[in-house]
Short mmCIF file of C-alpha atoms in Angstrom, two decimals:
data_model
loop_
_atom_site.label_atom_id
_atom_site.label_comp_id
_atom_site.label_asym_id
_atom_site.label_seq_id
_atom_site.Cartn_x
_atom_site.Cartn_y
_atom_site.Cartn_z
CA UNK Q 734 -0.14 -0.02 -0.18
CA UNK Q 735 2.92 2.16 1.06
CA UNK Q 736 4.37 1.63 -2.06
CA UNK Q 737 1.44 2.20 -4.44
CA UNK Q 738 0.82 5.86 -2.57
CA UNK Q 739 4.77 6.80 -3.49
CA UNK Q 740 4.00 6.42 -7.55
CA UNK Q 741 1.14 8.53 -7.21
CA UNK Q 742 3.39 10.86 -5.77
CA UNK Q 743 5.17 11.64 -9.78
CA UNK Q 744 1.94 11.06 -11.47
CA UNK Q 745 0.37 13.66 -9.63
CA UNK Q 746 2.98 15.82 -10.38
CA UNK Q 747 2.95 15.22 -14.08
CA UNK Q 748 -0.49 15.65 -14.11
CA UNK Q 749 -0.35 18.99 -12.43
CA UNK Q 750 2.77 20.29 -15.05
CA UNK Q 751 0.51 18.90 -17.87
CA UNK Q 752 -2.61 20.80 -16.71
CA UNK Q 753 -0.71 24.15 -15.80
CA UNK Q 754 1.26 24.01 -19.04
CA UNK Q 755 -2.05 23.09 -20.89
CA UNK Q 756 -3.86 25.92 -19.29
CA UNK Q 757 -1.22 28.67 -20.22
CA UNK Q 758 -1.24 26.92 -24.19
CA UNK Q 759 -4.78 27.38 -24.29
CA UNK Q 760 -4.86 30.71 -22.17
CA UNK Q 761 -2.10 32.21 -25.17
CA UNK Q 762 -4.52 30.87 -28.26
CA UNK Q 763 -6.52 34.43 -27.84
CA UNK Q 764 -3.25 36.03 -25.74
CA UNK Q 765 -0.36 37.73 -26.40
CA UNK Q 766 3.12 35.48 -25.23
CA UNK Q 767 4.79 37.12 -22.52
CA UNK Q 768 7.77 39.93 -23.42
CA UNK Q 769 5.92 40.64 -26.10
CA UNK Q 770 6.15 44.23 -28.01
CA UNK Q 771 4.34 45.94 -30.59
CA UNK Q 772 5.38 48.74 -32.11
CA UNK Q 773 7.61 49.14 -28.45
CA UNK Q 774 4.47 49.01 -26.93
CA UNK Q 775 4.05 46.94 -24.06
CA UNK Q 776 1.21 44.09 -24.85
CA UNK Q 777 2.34 41.08 -23.15
CA UNK Q 778 -0.78 38.66 -21.45
CA UNK Q 779 -3.72 41.39 -23.16
CA UNK Q 780 -6.09 39.94 -24.76
CA UNK Q 781 -6.88 40.96 -28.77
CA UNK Q 782 -9.19 44.03 -27.65
CA UNK Q 783 -6.91 44.94 -25.36
CA UNK Q 784 -4.05 45.06 -26.91
CA UNK Q 785 -6.14 46.97 -29.76
CA UNK Q 786 -7.22 49.40 -27.86
CA UNK Q 787 -3.88 50.26 -25.76
CA UNK Q 788 -2.17 50.58 -29.50
CA UNK Q 789 -4.80 52.71 -30.43
CA UNK Q 790 -4.18 54.70 -27.37
CA UNK Q 791 -0.31 55.00 -27.26
CA UNK Q 792 0.02 54.71 -31.26
CA UNK Q 793 0.73 58.37 -31.30
CA UNK Q 794 4.02 58.00 -28.88
CA UNK Q 795 5.21 55.31 -31.04
CA UNK Q 796 8.35 56.64 -33.00
CA UNK Q 797 10.88 55.93 -35.32
CA UNK Q 798 14.25 55.32 -33.64
CA UNK Q 799 17.99 56.01 -35.15
CA UNK Q 800 20.53 53.99 -33.13
CA UNK Q 801 24.18 54.79 -32.41
CA UNK Q 802 25.70 52.24 -30.78
CA UNK Q 803 22.09 50.51 -30.07
CA UNK Q 804 21.81 54.14 -28.02
CA UNK Q 805 18.89 56.29 -28.91
CA UNK Q 806 20.76 59.23 -31.60
CA UNK Q 807 17.28 60.19 -32.61
CA UNK Q 808 13.80 59.61 -32.49
CA UNK Q 809 10.77 60.58 -34.72
CA UNK Q 810 7.53 60.13 -34.03
CA UNK Q 811 5.97 58.37 -36.71
CA UNK Q 812 2.94 60.93 -36.70
CA UNK Q 813 6.16 63.18 -38.31
CA UNK Q 814 6.31 61.13 -41.10
CA UNK Q 815 2.54 61.17 -41.91
CA UNK Q 816 2.65 57.13 -41.45
CA UNK Q 817 -0.94 55.72 -40.72
CA UNK Q 818 -1.37 52.01 -39.46
CA UNK Q 819 -3.41 48.98 -39.60
CA UNK Q 820 -3.60 47.94 -35.36
CA UNK Q 821 -6.25 45.34 -36.15
CA UNK Q 822 -4.47 43.42 -38.57
CA UNK Q 823 -1.06 44.00 -36.69
CA UNK Q 824 -2.63 41.84 -33.42
CA UNK Q 825 -4.30 39.25 -35.44
CA UNK Q 826 -1.28 38.68 -37.68
CA UNK Q 827 1.25 38.60 -34.08
CA UNK Q 828 -1.53 36.49 -32.06
CA UNK Q 829 -1.43 34.11 -35.44
CA UNK Q 830 2.28 34.11 -36.03
CA UNK Q 831 3.10 33.11 -32.01
CA UNK Q 832 3.22 29.52 -30.91
CA UNK Q 833 1.13 29.21 -27.51
CA UNK Q 834 2.69 25.57 -27.15
CA UNK Q 835 6.33 26.85 -26.46
CA UNK Q 836 4.94 29.86 -23.66
CA UNK Q 837 7.78 29.33 -21.56
CA UNK Q 838 10.54 30.33 -23.80
CA UNK Q 839 9.23 33.88 -23.95
CA UNK Q 840 10.43 34.16 -20.15
CA UNK Q 841 13.91 33.48 -21.12
CA UNK Q 842 14.13 35.13 -24.33
CA UNK Q 843 14.54 38.63 -24.91
CA UNK Q 844 11.39 40.76 -25.44
CA UNK Q 845 10.19 40.58 -28.66
CA UNK Q 846 9.62 43.74 -30.88
CA UNK Q 847 6.42 43.24 -33.69
CA UNK Q 848 6.53 46.61 -35.82
CA UNK Q 849 2.92 47.99 -36.54
CA UNK Q 850 1.67 47.27 -39.65
CA UNK Q 851 1.62 50.30 -41.99
CA UNK Q 852 -0.87 51.43 -44.47
CA UNK Q 853 0.35 54.76 -45.62
CA UNK Q 854 3.30 57.40 -45.31
CA UNK Q 855 3.64 61.21 -46.52
CA UNK Q 856 5.95 61.76 -49.17
CA UNK Q 857 6.72 64.90 -48.54
CA UNK Q 858 6.86 65.00 -44.70
CA UNK Q 859 9.40 62.00 -45.16
CA UNK Q 860 11.29 63.93 -47.85
CA UNK Q 861 11.67 67.03 -45.05
CA UNK Q 862 12.67 64.62 -42.60
CA UNK Q 863 15.46 63.34 -45.18
CA UNK Q 864 16.80 66.89 -45.66
CA UNK Q 865 16.98 67.38 -42.29
CA UNK Q 866 18.65 64.16 -41.31
CA UNK Q 867 21.00 64.87 -43.84
CA UNK Q 868 21.71 68.24 -42.37
CA UNK Q 869 22.42 66.60 -38.66
CA UNK Q 870 24.45 63.60 -40.25
CA UNK Q 871 26.65 66.20 -41.92
CA UNK Q 872 27.77 68.24 -38.89
CA UNK Q 873 27.42 64.65 -36.74
CA UNK Q 874 30.25 64.00 -39.42
CA UNK Q 875 32.63 66.50 -38.32
CA UNK Q 876 33.13 65.33 -35.14
CA UNK Q 877 34.06 61.80 -36.82
CA UNK Q 878 36.93 60.48 -38.50
CA UNK Q 879 36.32 60.69 -41.96
CA UNK Q 880 37.20 57.35 -43.85
CA UNK Q 881 39.90 57.59 -47.04
CA UNK Q 882 40.36 55.27 -49.80
CA UNK Q 883 44.16 54.56 -50.03
CA UNK Q 884 45.63 56.55 -53.21
CA UNK Q 885 48.12 57.69 -55.41
CA UNK Q 886 49.77 61.13 -54.22
CA UNK Q 887 52.84 63.15 -54.75
CA UNK Q 888 55.58 63.14 -51.48
CA UNK Q 889 59.21 63.78 -51.41
CA UNK Q 890 59.16 64.66 -55.20
CA UNK Q 891 57.86 61.16 -56.03
CA UNK Q 892 54.43 59.37 -56.47
CA UNK Q 893 53.87 57.04 -53.42
CA UNK Q 894 50.57 54.99 -52.71
CA UNK Q 895 48.80 56.63 -49.28
CA UNK Q 896 47.28 54.33 -47.15
CA UNK Q 897 43.74 54.12 -46.39
CA UNK Q 898 42.03 55.69 -43.31
CA UNK Q 899 39.27 53.43 -41.50
CA UNK Q 900 37.37 56.15 -40.19
CA UNK Q 901 33.68 56.01 -38.46
CA UNK Q 902 31.72 58.81 -40.50
CA UNK Q 903 28.37 58.09 -41.85
CA UNK Q 904 27.85 57.75 -45.37
CA UNK Q 905 25.25 60.24 -45.48
CA UNK Q 906 23.61 59.29 -48.92
CA UNK Q 907 23.49 55.43 -48.05
CA UNK Q 908 22.30 55.65 -44.81
CA UNK Q 909 19.15 58.11 -46.10
CA UNK Q 910 18.40 55.66 -48.66
CA UNK Q 911 17.88 53.02 -45.99
CA UNK Q 912 16.21 55.24 -43.68
CA UNK Q 913 13.43 56.06 -46.72
CA UNK Q 914 13.51 52.49 -47.25
CA UNK Q 915 12.95 51.41 -43.68
CA UNK Q 916 9.60 53.83 -43.31
CA UNK Q 917 8.31 52.82 -46.84
CA UNK Q 918 8.92 49.00 -45.14
CA UNK Q 919 7.30 49.48 -42.05
CA UNK Q 920 10.34 49.15 -39.71
CA UNK Q 921 10.41 51.20 -36.75
CA UNK Q 922 14.38 51.36 -36.34
CA UNK Q 923 17.66 51.90 -38.12
CA UNK Q 924 21.31 51.64 -36.92
CA UNK Q 925 23.93 54.24 -37.90
CA UNK Q 926 27.03 52.14 -37.39
CA UNK Q 927 25.51 50.01 -40.31
CA UNK Q 928 26.14 52.85 -42.57
CA UNK Q 929 29.94 53.64 -41.15
CA UNK Q 930 31.97 54.49 -44.25
CA UNK Q 931 34.60 51.80 -45.21
CA UNK Q 932 37.73 52.17 -47.43
CA UNK Q 933 36.64 50.60 -50.95
CA UNK Q 934 40.28 50.60 -51.89
CA UNK Q 935 43.06 49.35 -49.79
CA UNK Q 936 47.04 50.10 -49.87
CA UNK Q 937 47.51 46.55 -50.90
CA UNK Q 938 45.16 46.93 -53.90
CA UNK Q 939 46.72 44.93 -56.95
CA UNK Q 940 45.25 47.43 -59.35
CA UNK Q 941 46.56 50.66 -56.87
CA UNK Q 942 49.67 48.97 -57.31
CA UNK Q 943 49.89 48.78 -61.14
CA UNK Q 944 48.46 52.48 -61.61
CA UNK Q 945 51.66 53.54 -59.39
CA UNK Q 946 54.23 51.71 -61.14
CA UNK Q 947 52.26 52.81 -64.70
CA UNK Q 948 52.30 57.07 -63.42
CA UNK Q 949 56.00 56.34 -62.61
CA UNK Q 950 56.92 55.04 -66.08
CA UNK Q 951 55.07 58.35 -67.21
CA UNK Q 952 57.13 60.85 -65.36
CA UNK Q 953 60.21 59.45 -66.87
CA UNK Q 954 59.01 60.92 -70.49
CA UNK Q 955 60.68 62.55 -72.30
CA UNK Q 956 58.91 65.76 -74.12
CA UNK Q 957 60.52 68.30 -76.38
CA UNK Q 958 58.72 70.75 -79.02
CA UNK Q 959 59.89 72.13 -81.88
CA UNK Q 960 59.21 76.10 -81.85
CA UNK Q 961 60.12 79.07 -83.84
CA UNK Q 962 63.12 76.41 -84.72
CA UNK Q 963 64.15 76.17 -81.18
CA UNK Q 964 64.05 72.65 -78.79
CA UNK Q 965 61.06 73.45 -75.82
CA UNK Q 966 61.38 70.53 -73.17
CA UNK Q 967 58.27 69.88 -70.93
CA UNK Q 968 59.89 69.71 -67.43
CA UNK Q 969 59.35 66.00 -66.09
CA UNK Q 970 57.76 67.61 -63.06
CA UNK Q 971 55.18 69.64 -65.24
CA UNK Q 972 54.32 66.13 -66.74
CA UNK Q 973 53.91 64.91 -62.82
CA UNK Q 974 51.81 67.41 -61.81
CA UNK Q 975 49.08 66.19 -64.82
CA UNK Q 976 48.97 62.46 -63.93
CA UNK Q 977 45.72 61.64 -62.24
CA UNK Q 978 43.60 58.54 -62.12
CA UNK Q 979 39.95 58.21 -63.45
CA UNK Q 980 37.13 56.98 -61.75
CA UNK Q 981 37.82 53.21 -63.45
CA UNK Q 982 41.05 53.80 -61.64
CA UNK Q 983 42.99 54.42 -65.25
CA UNK Q 984 46.29 56.74 -65.51
CA UNK Q 985 45.37 59.94 -67.32
CA UNK Q 986 46.19 63.50 -67.34
CA UNK Q 987 44.27 66.55 -66.12
CA UNK Q 988 43.29 67.70 -69.25
CA UNK Q 989 42.83 71.68 -67.41
CA UNK Q 990 46.23 71.52 -66.61
CA UNK Q 991 47.12 70.41 -69.71
CA UNK Q 992 45.35 72.97 -71.61
CA UNK Q 993 46.49 75.70 -69.26
CA UNK Q 994 50.11 74.54 -70.49
CA UNK Q 995 49.45 74.71 -74.07
CA UNK Q 996 47.73 77.89 -73.58
CA UNK Q 997 50.60 79.38 -71.74
CA UNK Q 998 52.65 78.17 -74.58
CA UNK Q 999 50.55 79.92 -77.24
CA UNK Q 1000 50.42 83.13 -75.13
CA UNK Q 1001 54.66 83.09 -74.76
CA UNK Q 1002 55.52 81.79 -78.73
CA UNK Q 1003 52.43 82.41 -80.75
CA UNK Q 1004 53.48 84.75 -83.64
CA UNK Q 1005 50.00 86.12 -84.28
CA UNK Q 1006 50.22 88.16 -81.26
CA UNK Q 1007 53.84 87.99 -80.03
CA UNK Q 1008 56.51 90.60 -81.95
CA UNK Q 1009 59.03 89.28 -84.02
CA UNK Q 1010 62.78 90.11 -83.48
CA UNK Q 1011 64.44 91.19 -86.68
CA UNK Q 1012 68.10 92.44 -87.06
CA UNK Q 1013 67.45 95.34 -90.11
CA UNK Q 1014 69.91 96.50 -92.51
CA UNK Q 1015 70.17 100.13 -91.33
CA UNK Q 1016 68.61 100.09 -87.92
CA UNK Q 1017 70.19 96.52 -86.12
CA UNK Q 1018 67.70 94.59 -84.35
CA UNK Q 1019 64.20 95.74 -84.07
CA UNK Q 1020 60.97 94.28 -82.99
CA UNK Q 1021 58.05 93.73 -85.65
CA UNK Q 1022 54.54 93.51 -84.38
CA UNK Q 1023 52.38 90.68 -85.61
CA UNK Q 1024 51.18 90.75 -89.19
CA UNK Q 1025 49.16 88.37 -91.68
CA UNK Q 1026 52.48 85.74 -91.81
CA UNK Q 1027 52.07 84.19 -88.53
CA UNK Q 1028 50.89 81.05 -86.53
CA UNK Q 1029 49.01 79.79 -83.54
CA UNK Q 1030 49.12 77.07 -81.57
CA UNK Q 1031 45.31 75.21 -81.83
CA UNK Q 1032 44.78 74.81 -78.21
CA UNK Q 1033 41.88 72.39 -78.11
CA UNK Q 1034 43.46 70.03 -80.86
CA UNK Q 1035 47.45 70.19 -79.52
CA UNK Q 1036 45.54 69.55 -75.96
CA UNK Q 1037 44.35 66.11 -77.13
CA UNK Q 1038 47.39 65.30 -79.12
CA UNK Q 1039 49.73 65.95 -76.60
CA UNK Q 1040 47.57 63.99 -73.55
CA UNK Q 1041 47.77 60.74 -75.93
CA UNK Q 1042 51.65 61.17 -76.61
CA UNK Q 1043 52.00 61.57 -73.20
CA UNK Q 1044 49.65 58.63 -72.04
CA UNK Q 1045 51.08 56.39 -74.45
CA UNK Q 1046 54.54 56.36 -72.51
CA UNK Q 1047 56.69 56.99 -75.74
CA UNK Q 1048 56.94 60.43 -75.59
CA UNK Q 1049 58.44 62.77 -78.15
CA UNK Q 1050 61.41 64.73 -79.25
CA UNK Q 1051 61.17 68.07 -82.03
CA UNK Q 1052 57.28 67.91 -82.29
CA UNK Q 1053 55.88 70.73 -83.78
CA UNK Q 1054 52.35 71.68 -81.93
CA UNK Q 1055 49.09 71.62 -83.72
CA UNK Q 1056 48.70 74.86 -85.33
CA UNK Q 1057 46.84 76.95 -87.38
CA UNK Q 1058 47.94 80.21 -90.01
CA UNK Q 1059 50.02 81.13 -92.58
CA UNK Q 1060 53.37 80.22 -91.56
CA UNK Q 1061 54.46 77.30 -89.32
CA UNK Q 1062 56.20 77.32 -85.73
CA UNK Q 1063 58.69 74.25 -86.74
CA UNK Q 1064 61.11 76.47 -87.96
CA UNK Q 1065 61.78 80.50 -87.30
CA UNK Q 1066 59.18 83.27 -88.95
CA UNK Q 1067 61.86 84.60 -90.98
CA UNK Q 1068 64.62 82.65 -92.79
CA UNK Q 1069 67.00 84.27 -95.03
CA UNK Q 1070 64.71 85.43 -97.64
CA UNK Q 1071 62.46 87.99 -97.27
CA UNK Q 1072 61.37 91.37 -98.44
CA UNK Q 1073 62.57 93.99 -95.98
CA UNK Q 1074 60.57 97.45 -96.02
CA UNK Q 1075 62.08 99.93 -93.51
CA UNK Q 1076 59.41 103.04 -93.71
CA UNK Q 1077 61.82 105.12 -91.69
CA UNK Q 1078 64.52 104.72 -94.29
CA UNK Q 1079 61.86 104.84 -97.16
CA UNK Q 1080 63.74 102.02 -98.51
CA UNK Q 1081 62.63 98.27 -99.63
CA UNK Q 1082 65.44 95.19 -99.67
CA UNK Q 1083 64.66 91.93 -100.99
CA UNK Q 1084 67.54 89.19 -99.47
CA UNK Q 1085 67.88 85.94 -101.10
CA UNK Q 1086 69.71 83.05 -99.60
CA UNK Q 1087 70.77 86.14 -97.03
CA UNK Q 1088 72.08 88.53 -99.78
CA UNK Q 1089 70.38 91.35 -101.28
CA UNK Q 1090 69.43 90.78 -104.52
CA UNK Q 1091 67.63 93.78 -105.24
CA UNK Q 1092 66.85 97.23 -103.35
CA UNK Q 1093 65.27 100.32 -103.83
CA UNK Q 1094 63.60 103.91 -102.45
CA UNK Q 1095 59.76 103.47 -101.94
CA UNK Q 1096 57.24 105.69 -101.04
CA UNK Q 1097 54.65 104.36 -98.38
CA UNK Q 1098 51.37 105.31 -97.08
CA UNK Q 1099 50.98 108.73 -96.26
CA UNK Q 1100 50.50 109.85 -92.74
CA UNK Q 1101 46.59 110.01 -92.70
CA UNK Q 1102 46.81 106.32 -94.26
CA UNK Q 1103 50.13 104.80 -93.30
CA UNK Q 1104 51.82 101.56 -94.34
CA UNK Q 1105 50.63 99.17 -91.47
CA UNK Q 1106 54.00 97.87 -89.69
CA UNK Q 1107 54.39 93.83 -88.89
CA UNK Q 1108 55.50 90.00 -90.27
CA UNK Q 1109 53.00 90.17 -93.43
CA UNK Q 1110 53.70 87.56 -96.91
CA UNK Q 1111 53.36 88.03 -100.65
CA UNK Q 1112 50.25 85.58 -100.91
CA UNK Q 1113 49.45 86.53 -104.96
CA UNK Q 1114 51.00 88.01 -107.87
CA UNK Q 1115 48.67 89.13 -110.47
CA UNK Q 1116 49.30 91.31 -113.93
CA UNK Q 1117 47.51 94.02 -114.60
CA UNK Q 1118 45.35 94.62 -112.14
CA UNK Q 1119 43.10 98.24 -110.73
CA UNK Q 1120 43.23 99.06 -107.06
CA UNK Q 1121 40.81 100.57 -106.26
CA UNK Q 1122 39.51 102.95 -102.98
CA UNK Q 1123 36.54 105.04 -102.02
CA UNK Q 1124 38.36 108.01 -103.92
CA UNK Q 1125 40.75 106.50 -106.25
CA UNK Q 1126 41.18 103.42 -109.18
CA UNK Q 1127 44.72 103.37 -109.92
CA UNK Q 1128 45.70 100.70 -113.06
CA UNK Q 1129 49.01 98.90 -112.16
CA UNK Q 1130 51.07 96.58 -114.11
CA UNK Q 1131 52.23 94.51 -110.80
CA UNK Q 1132 50.26 93.87 -107.95
CA UNK Q 1133 52.05 91.69 -105.02
CA UNK Q 1134 48.57 92.11 -101.63
CA UNK Q 1135 51.09 91.15 -98.78
CA UNK Q 1136 47.73 91.65 -96.03
CA UNK Q 1137 44.04 90.93 -95.90
CA UNK Q 1138 42.96 94.93 -96.06
CA UNK Q 1139 44.25 95.81 -99.79
CA UNK Q 1140 47.83 96.68 -98.84
CA UNK Q 1141 50.79 95.23 -101.23
CA UNK Q 1142 53.61 96.27 -103.36
CA UNK Q 1143 53.08 97.88 -106.69
CA UNK Q 1144 54.41 99.75 -109.52
CA UNK Q 1145 53.70 103.18 -109.30
CA UNK Q 1146 54.04 105.08 -112.67
CA UNK Q 1147 52.28 108.36 -111.31
CA UNK Q 1148 54.80 109.09 -109.19
CA UNK Q 1149 57.80 111.24 -110.20
CA UNK Q 1150 61.03 109.44 -110.18
CA UNK Q 1151 62.85 111.75 -108.09
CA UNK Q 1152 60.06 111.26 -105.22
CA UNK Q 1153 61.01 107.75 -104.12
CA UNK Q 1154 62.59 107.69 -100.59
CA UNK Q 1155 63.00 110.78 -97.75
CA UNK Q 1156 60.02 112.49 -97.21
CA UNK Q 1157 57.65 112.22 -100.35
CA UNK Q 1158 55.42 109.61 -98.70
CA UNK Q 1159 54.14 113.20 -96.35
CA UNK Q 1160 52.59 114.46 -99.67
CA UNK Q 1161 52.11 111.94 -102.16
CA UNK Q 1162 52.14 108.85 -100.25
CA UNK Q 1163 49.83 106.10 -101.23
CA UNK Q 1164 46.76 104.97 -99.04
CA UNK Q 1165 48.80 102.36 -97.33
CA UNK Q 1166 50.45 100.26 -100.40
CA UNK Q 1167 54.08 100.20 -101.29
CA UNK Q 1168 54.48 102.33 -103.95
CA UNK Q 1169 57.66 100.96 -105.95
CA UNK Q 1170 59.73 102.24 -109.33
CA UNK Q 1171 58.24 100.40 -112.00
CA UNK Q 1172 61.50 99.23 -113.68
CA UNK Q 1173 62.17 97.83 -109.72
CA UNK Q 1174 59.13 96.34 -109.28
CA UNK Q 1175 59.26 94.57 -112.50
CA UNK Q 1176 62.33 93.21 -111.28
CA UNK Q 1177 61.17 92.17 -107.89
CA UNK Q 1178 57.80 90.71 -109.76
CA UNK Q 1179 60.12 88.28 -111.42
CA UNK Q 1180 62.39 87.35 -108.68
CA UNK Q 1181 60.29 86.39 -105.73
CA UNK Q 1182 57.84 83.23 -105.21
CA UNK Q 1183 54.24 83.43 -104.06
CA UNK Q 1184 54.61 83.36 -99.85
CA UNK Q 1185 58.32 85.02 -99.29
CA UNK Q 1186 57.32 86.69 -96.17
CA UNK Q 1187 57.85 90.92 -96.16
CA UNK Q 1188 58.82 92.13 -92.91
CA UNK Q 1189 57.43 96.18 -92.41
CA UNK Q 1190 58.79 98.52 -89.53
#
């Protein structure tokens, strides 16, 4: 008898435990399990109706929380985002998903937080909050260490790889995008630490090392122009200052800096804007203004071509820059064959291969219509032309135009043979042309070729 009594005790205990367990399992069919929160609102042990009422009474306090290391950095009332909720659906779905037969597990687990089902949000308010967050995070980042990728920099006269910096600044754009997605998906929080910027290029990056090798090769490129018959070398440090990489990591040149260099090259050497030094027959070295015989470096074209040549790694020697004009930068503007017109001496010389082949007195333009100074060239030769102006029409046998305004060299049979030279130009001067004795002009016409430079000063 005593033995039977002892066996009943464990059986009774089992029955009690099963009864208690079953009671709570049945109870939680229509009640929320312990440690249950919906939208941060505790609904533990509440029935459906009780939970619905509590949620509706407190939903205005529901917040979207932005965490920094699991601590609240900013909380935005969801009402400010224009969010509306479906409380009934949330309660029904949550109860349907909970397992009442495992009710005891909720006593030992961390509290479970279920988001409230969102039905809509205000787009304008979300945009407003996003903009405010951008400003706040930008200021927030000022107190943090910015993340930096490893990159190639000039240090101590050479290119080197600078190590990456693993900072703790927030990727603002990435965070804002995630924030808006979280709101639209009805989530209740987001952690800033998930959006800390991380270096994407490390100092050990194979591509970065290759770029460094490529750059170092290009810093040794030799590049020498031939301008006005003189060698003009681009300093290697200048080329080094142009080197950079594009978004794909390819080595390229900073186009603004290359164009700036080519522009400066033109400003220094263009004969279309700079005067030309000339050793005259009677007055020694003189400075002659630019004229129709000149050239200009074609900045855009040369910038493009120079970039390609440098990046090829081959460099160049005695390159003539891309240009436009009637002359070429390849050689000095004036060689040893040219026509010299000294307006002060009222005299003209034709030099052929460095020797005087012809010289004569002339009559230049009168003071009111002076002959222009400059480096010009005979761009045509014509016989039996009539030169016309507003108040004249002068037939000539030999016509050699030198600029684009109607100035040229021609015979002048209407002039007195003794008038050439001296100061006659002040009274019987031309409209700008160079009046030449007819017999001399005929000789000059037959001696020169089209394209011969004409230096007037």
